[in-house]
Amino acid sequence: MSWIETVPFEQATGKLKKLYQRVTGPDKNVDNIMMSHSLRPHSMEGHMVLYKNVLHHTGNKIPKWFLETLGVWVSSLNGCAYCVEHHFQGLQRLLGDEPRGLAIRAGIEARDLTNVPLDEAQVAAMLYARKLTEAPAEMVEADVIALRNLGWDDGCILEINQVSSYFSYANRTVLGLGCSTKGDVLGLSPNNSGNPDDWGHS
């Protein structure tokens, strides 16, 4: 499941056991990305706090399906199939429109947003995320102004930035430790956005 030792759910004790219990899905399943932190439970805790607050918080204004779209896009750009597969399933579940979701994925895989079923502002957010992912040192204020000119307010621009940044972190965690999707249940997420302490995957 990864290139480093991980602690199985059944063998977890202390803080790790409590964290596992908080992030479990069906049948006590813990995603491999979380299990990869098991030798340093404080690292898992930090990851989940960031993930929950960036992607699954009631304070966000951007629809969660589009935040997931940004995550799939960034993960694809980084070559992280693990996160692409997990979050594409989440995108599809949240969007509730399978043909549209497949069309979005086709554009992502082709690196061509010309005909994706997204509006102009959403495409601009995708382009911002691409530049931030591939050439972060080349970001300039004009990149933010372009989003603002298409109707994104500064709070939403922050959401776009944070989701894009989080996924690069998650992608590097997965790719650097060799996490696979073996044994994972794809597309689950902490859906109780109203409670930042509820990390359960369902």
Tab-separated table of C-alpha atoms in Angstrom:
chain	number	residue	atom	x	y	z
A	1	MET	CA	0.000	0.000	0.000
A	2	SER	CA	3.046	2.249	0.408
A	3	TRP	CA	6.829	2.012	0.366
A	4	ILE	CA	7.160	2.585	4.102
A	5	GLU	CA	5.853	0.647	7.070
A	6	THR	CA	2.265	1.367	8.051
A	7	VAL	CA	0.296	0.307	11.107
A	8	PRO	CA	-2.844	-1.727	10.331
A	9	PHE	CA	-6.105	-0.582	11.865
A	10	GLU	CA	-6.255	-3.679	14.090
A	11	GLN	CA	-2.797	-2.983	15.575
A	12	ALA	CA	-3.239	0.732	16.210
A	13	THR	CA	-3.063	1.973	19.791
A	14	GLY	CA	-3.240	5.292	21.597
A	15	LYS	CA	-3.524	8.437	19.523
A	16	LEU	CA	-3.193	6.578	16.234
A	17	LYS	CA	-6.157	4.356	17.086
A	18	LYS	CA	-8.267	7.399	17.940
A	19	LEU	CA	-7.315	9.088	14.665
A	20	TYR	CA	-8.053	5.955	12.651
A	21	GLN	CA	-11.473	5.780	14.264
A	22	ARG	CA	-12.127	9.389	13.202
A	23	VAL	CA	-11.200	8.894	9.532
A	24	THR	CA	-12.705	5.467	8.885
A	25	GLY	CA	-15.072	4.646	6.082
A	26	PRO	CA	-17.145	1.482	5.564
A	27	ASP	CA	-15.868	-1.660	7.318
A	28	LYS	CA	-13.218	0.340	9.198
A	29	ASN	CA	-11.501	1.219	5.928
A	30	VAL	CA	-8.771	3.866	6.218
A	31	ASP	CA	-7.503	5.419	3.004
A	32	ASN	CA	-3.894	4.544	2.252
A	33	ILE	CA	-2.898	8.208	2.112
A	34	MET	CA	-3.894	8.495	5.771
A	35	MET	CA	-2.288	5.173	6.710
A	36	SER	CA	0.975	6.438	5.244
A	37	HIS	CA	1.145	8.836	8.215
A	38	SER	CA	0.691	6.085	10.797
A	39	LEU	CA	4.250	6.182	12.156
A	40	ARG	CA	3.728	9.868	12.972
A	41	PRO	CA	0.105	10.306	14.077
A	42	HIS	CA	0.600	14.041	14.593
A	43	SER	CA	1.365	14.298	10.872
A	44	MET	CA	-1.901	12.512	10.023
A	45	GLU	CA	-3.780	14.848	12.318
A	46	GLY	CA	-2.258	17.898	10.633
A	47	HIS	CA	-3.076	16.522	7.194
A	48	MET	CA	-6.709	15.863	8.097
A	49	VAL	CA	-7.193	19.292	9.669
A	50	LEU	CA	-5.860	20.908	6.501
A	51	TYR	CA	-7.886	18.660	4.181
A	52	LYS	CA	-11.138	19.100	6.087
A	53	ASN	CA	-10.845	22.869	6.383
A	54	VAL	CA	-9.649	23.516	2.839
A	55	LEU	CA	-11.953	21.187	0.911
A	56	HIS	CA	-14.821	20.218	3.202
A	57	HIS	CA	-15.813	23.228	5.273
A	58	THR	CA	-19.137	25.004	5.457
A	59	GLY	CA	-17.324	28.342	5.213
A	60	ASN	CA	-16.424	27.714	1.564
A	61	LYS	CA	-18.532	29.494	-1.045
A	62	ILE	CA	-17.401	27.625	-4.165
A	63	PRO	CA	-19.454	24.469	-4.885
A	64	LYS	CA	-17.646	21.418	-3.588
A	65	TRP	CA	-17.889	19.623	-6.947
A	66	PHE	CA	-15.800	22.378	-8.527
A	67	LEU	CA	-13.251	22.285	-5.719
A	68	GLU	CA	-12.991	18.547	-6.423
A	69	THR	CA	-12.553	19.381	-10.122
A	70	LEU	CA	-9.602	21.606	-9.232
A	71	GLY	CA	-8.210	18.731	-7.179
A	72	VAL	CA	-8.502	16.264	-10.049
A	73	TRP	CA	-6.881	18.802	-12.396
A	74	VAL	CA	-3.928	19.537	-10.122
A	75	SER	CA	-3.470	15.832	-9.378
A	76	SER	CA	-3.494	15.010	-13.085
A	77	LEU	CA	-0.929	17.733	-13.771
A	78	ASN	CA	1.253	16.240	-11.032
A	79	GLY	CA	0.817	12.700	-12.390
A	80	CYS	CA	-0.878	11.476	-9.214
A	81	ALA	CA	-3.288	8.759	-10.345
A	82	TYR	CA	-4.188	7.948	-6.733
A	83	CYS	CA	-5.700	11.380	-6.102
A	84	VAL	CA	-7.203	11.585	-9.592
A	85	GLU	CA	-9.142	8.363	-9.063
A	86	HIS	CA	-10.269	9.187	-5.541
A	87	HIS	CA	-11.372	12.710	-6.267
A	88	PHE	CA	-12.892	12.066	-9.667
A	89	GLN	CA	-15.275	9.684	-7.957
A	90	GLY	CA	-16.025	12.398	-5.423
A	91	LEU	CA	-16.540	14.907	-8.237
A	92	GLN	CA	-19.019	12.605	-9.953
A	93	ARG	CA	-20.953	11.955	-6.757
A	94	LEU	CA	-21.212	15.649	-5.926
A	95	LEU	CA	-21.925	16.817	-9.479
A	96	GLY	CA	-24.647	14.261	-10.078
A	97	ASP	CA	-24.205	14.473	-13.860
A	98	GLU	CA	-22.111	11.571	-15.149
A	99	PRO	CA	-21.799	12.726	-18.817
A	100	ARG	CA	-20.686	16.186	-17.727
A	101	GLY	CA	-18.199	14.731	-15.277
A	102	LEU	CA	-16.757	12.453	-17.955
A	103	ALA	CA	-16.455	15.417	-20.334
A	104	ILE	CA	-14.591	17.381	-17.673
A	105	ARG	CA	-12.249	14.443	-17.099
A	106	ALA	CA	-11.633	14.081	-20.848
A	107	GLY	CA	-10.560	17.708	-21.019
A	108	ILE	CA	-8.317	17.265	-17.987
A	109	GLU	CA	-6.647	14.200	-19.458
A	110	ALA	CA	-6.158	15.947	-22.810
A	111	ARG	CA	-4.824	19.085	-21.047
A	112	ASP	CA	-7.320	20.969	-23.199
A	113	LEU	CA	-10.004	23.037	-21.490
A	114	THR	CA	-11.414	24.437	-24.730
A	115	ASN	CA	-14.568	22.349	-24.786
A	116	VAL	CA	-14.996	21.344	-21.158
A	117	PRO	CA	-18.489	22.040	-19.789
A	118	LEU	CA	-17.320	24.792	-17.437
A	119	ASP	CA	-18.041	28.505	-17.547
A	120	GLU	CA	-15.425	31.150	-18.327
A	121	ALA	CA	-14.719	31.928	-14.693
A	122	GLN	CA	-14.259	28.246	-13.853
A	123	VAL	CA	-11.866	27.757	-16.773
A	124	ALA	CA	-9.891	30.768	-15.549
A	125	ALA	CA	-9.658	29.171	-12.108
A	126	MET	CA	-8.355	25.991	-13.741
A	127	LEU	CA	-5.720	27.988	-15.621
A	128	TYR	CA	-4.667	29.726	-12.404
A	129	ALA	CA	-4.355	26.314	-10.720
A	130	ARG	CA	-2.269	25.004	-13.612
A	131	LYS	CA	0.199	27.876	-13.462
A	132	LEU	CA	0.436	27.619	-9.672
A	133	THR	CA	1.113	23.887	-9.998
A	134	GLU	CA	3.600	23.976	-12.873
A	135	ALA	CA	5.313	27.360	-12.486
A	136	PRO	CA	4.645	28.736	-8.989
A	137	ALA	CA	7.553	31.184	-9.077
A	138	GLU	CA	6.051	32.803	-12.171
A	139	MET	CA	2.793	33.794	-10.471
A	140	VAL	CA	2.092	37.535	-10.629
A	141	GLU	CA	-0.638	39.809	-9.324
A	142	ALA	CA	-2.201	39.851	-12.779
A	143	ASP	CA	-3.114	36.186	-12.305
A	144	VAL	CA	-5.314	37.139	-9.363
A	145	ILE	CA	-6.705	40.208	-11.105
A	146	ALA	CA	-7.780	38.020	-14.034
A	147	LEU	CA	-9.861	35.900	-11.659
A	148	ARG	CA	-11.331	38.954	-9.981
A	149	ASN	CA	-12.306	40.427	-13.361
A	150	LEU	CA	-14.328	37.279	-14.106
A	151	GLY	CA	-16.354	37.568	-10.917
A	152	TRP	CA	-14.388	35.623	-8.340
A	153	ASP	CA	-14.231	37.600	-5.107
A	154	ASP	CA	-11.069	37.525	-3.043
A	155	GLY	CA	-12.420	34.911	-0.625
A	156	CYS	CA	-13.136	32.565	-3.520
A	157	ILE	CA	-9.701	33.275	-4.983
A	158	LEU	CA	-8.271	32.187	-1.637
A	159	GLU	CA	-10.304	28.960	-1.840
A	160	ILE	CA	-8.978	28.293	-5.356
A	161	ASN	CA	-5.439	28.925	-4.160
A	162	GLN	CA	-5.746	26.758	-1.076
A	163	VAL	CA	-7.361	23.788	-2.817
A	164	SER	CA	-4.738	23.924	-5.574
A	165	SER	CA	-1.948	24.131	-3.007
A	166	TYR	CA	-3.371	21.377	-0.819
A	167	PHE	CA	-3.528	18.931	-3.699
A	168	SER	CA	0.107	19.486	-4.602
A	169	TYR	CA	0.929	18.612	-0.982
A	170	ALA	CA	-1.283	15.526	-1.074
A	171	ASN	CA	0.104	14.452	-4.442
A	172	ARG	CA	3.657	14.661	-3.174
A	173	THR	CA	2.739	12.679	-0.077
A	174	VAL	CA	1.294	9.910	-2.248
A	175	LEU	CA	3.971	9.928	-4.954
A	176	GLY	CA	6.869	10.228	-2.535
A	177	LEU	CA	5.694	7.315	-0.385
A	178	GLY	CA	4.319	5.059	-3.119
A	179	CYS	CA	0.702	4.948	-1.964
A	180	SER	CA	-1.582	2.788	-4.056
A	181	THR	CA	-5.363	2.576	-4.165
A	182	LYS	CA	-5.257	-1.128	-3.242
A	183	GLY	CA	-7.826	-1.706	-0.518
A	184	ASP	CA	-9.214	1.825	-0.681
A	185	VAL	CA	-12.868	2.648	-1.291
A	186	LEU	CA	-12.740	5.350	-3.941
A	187	GLY	CA	-14.608	8.624	-3.729
A	188	LEU	CA	-15.393	8.763	-0.021
A	189	SER	CA	-14.975	12.044	1.819
A	190	PRO	CA	-15.895	13.737	5.117
A	191	ASN	CA	-19.315	14.980	4.077
A	192	ASN	CA	-20.391	16.644	7.316
A	193	SER	CA	-19.065	20.049	6.305
A	194	GLY	CA	-20.874	21.730	9.190
A	195	ASN	CA	-18.695	20.015	11.786
A	196	PRO	CA	-14.950	20.557	11.311
A	197	ASP	CA	-14.255	17.807	13.841
A	198	ASP	CA	-16.182	15.145	11.917
A	199	TRP	CA	-13.616	13.429	9.698
A	200	GLY	CA	-15.609	10.278	8.968
A	201	HIS	CA	-15.490	9.124	5.347
A	202	SER	CA	-18.849	8.116	3.938
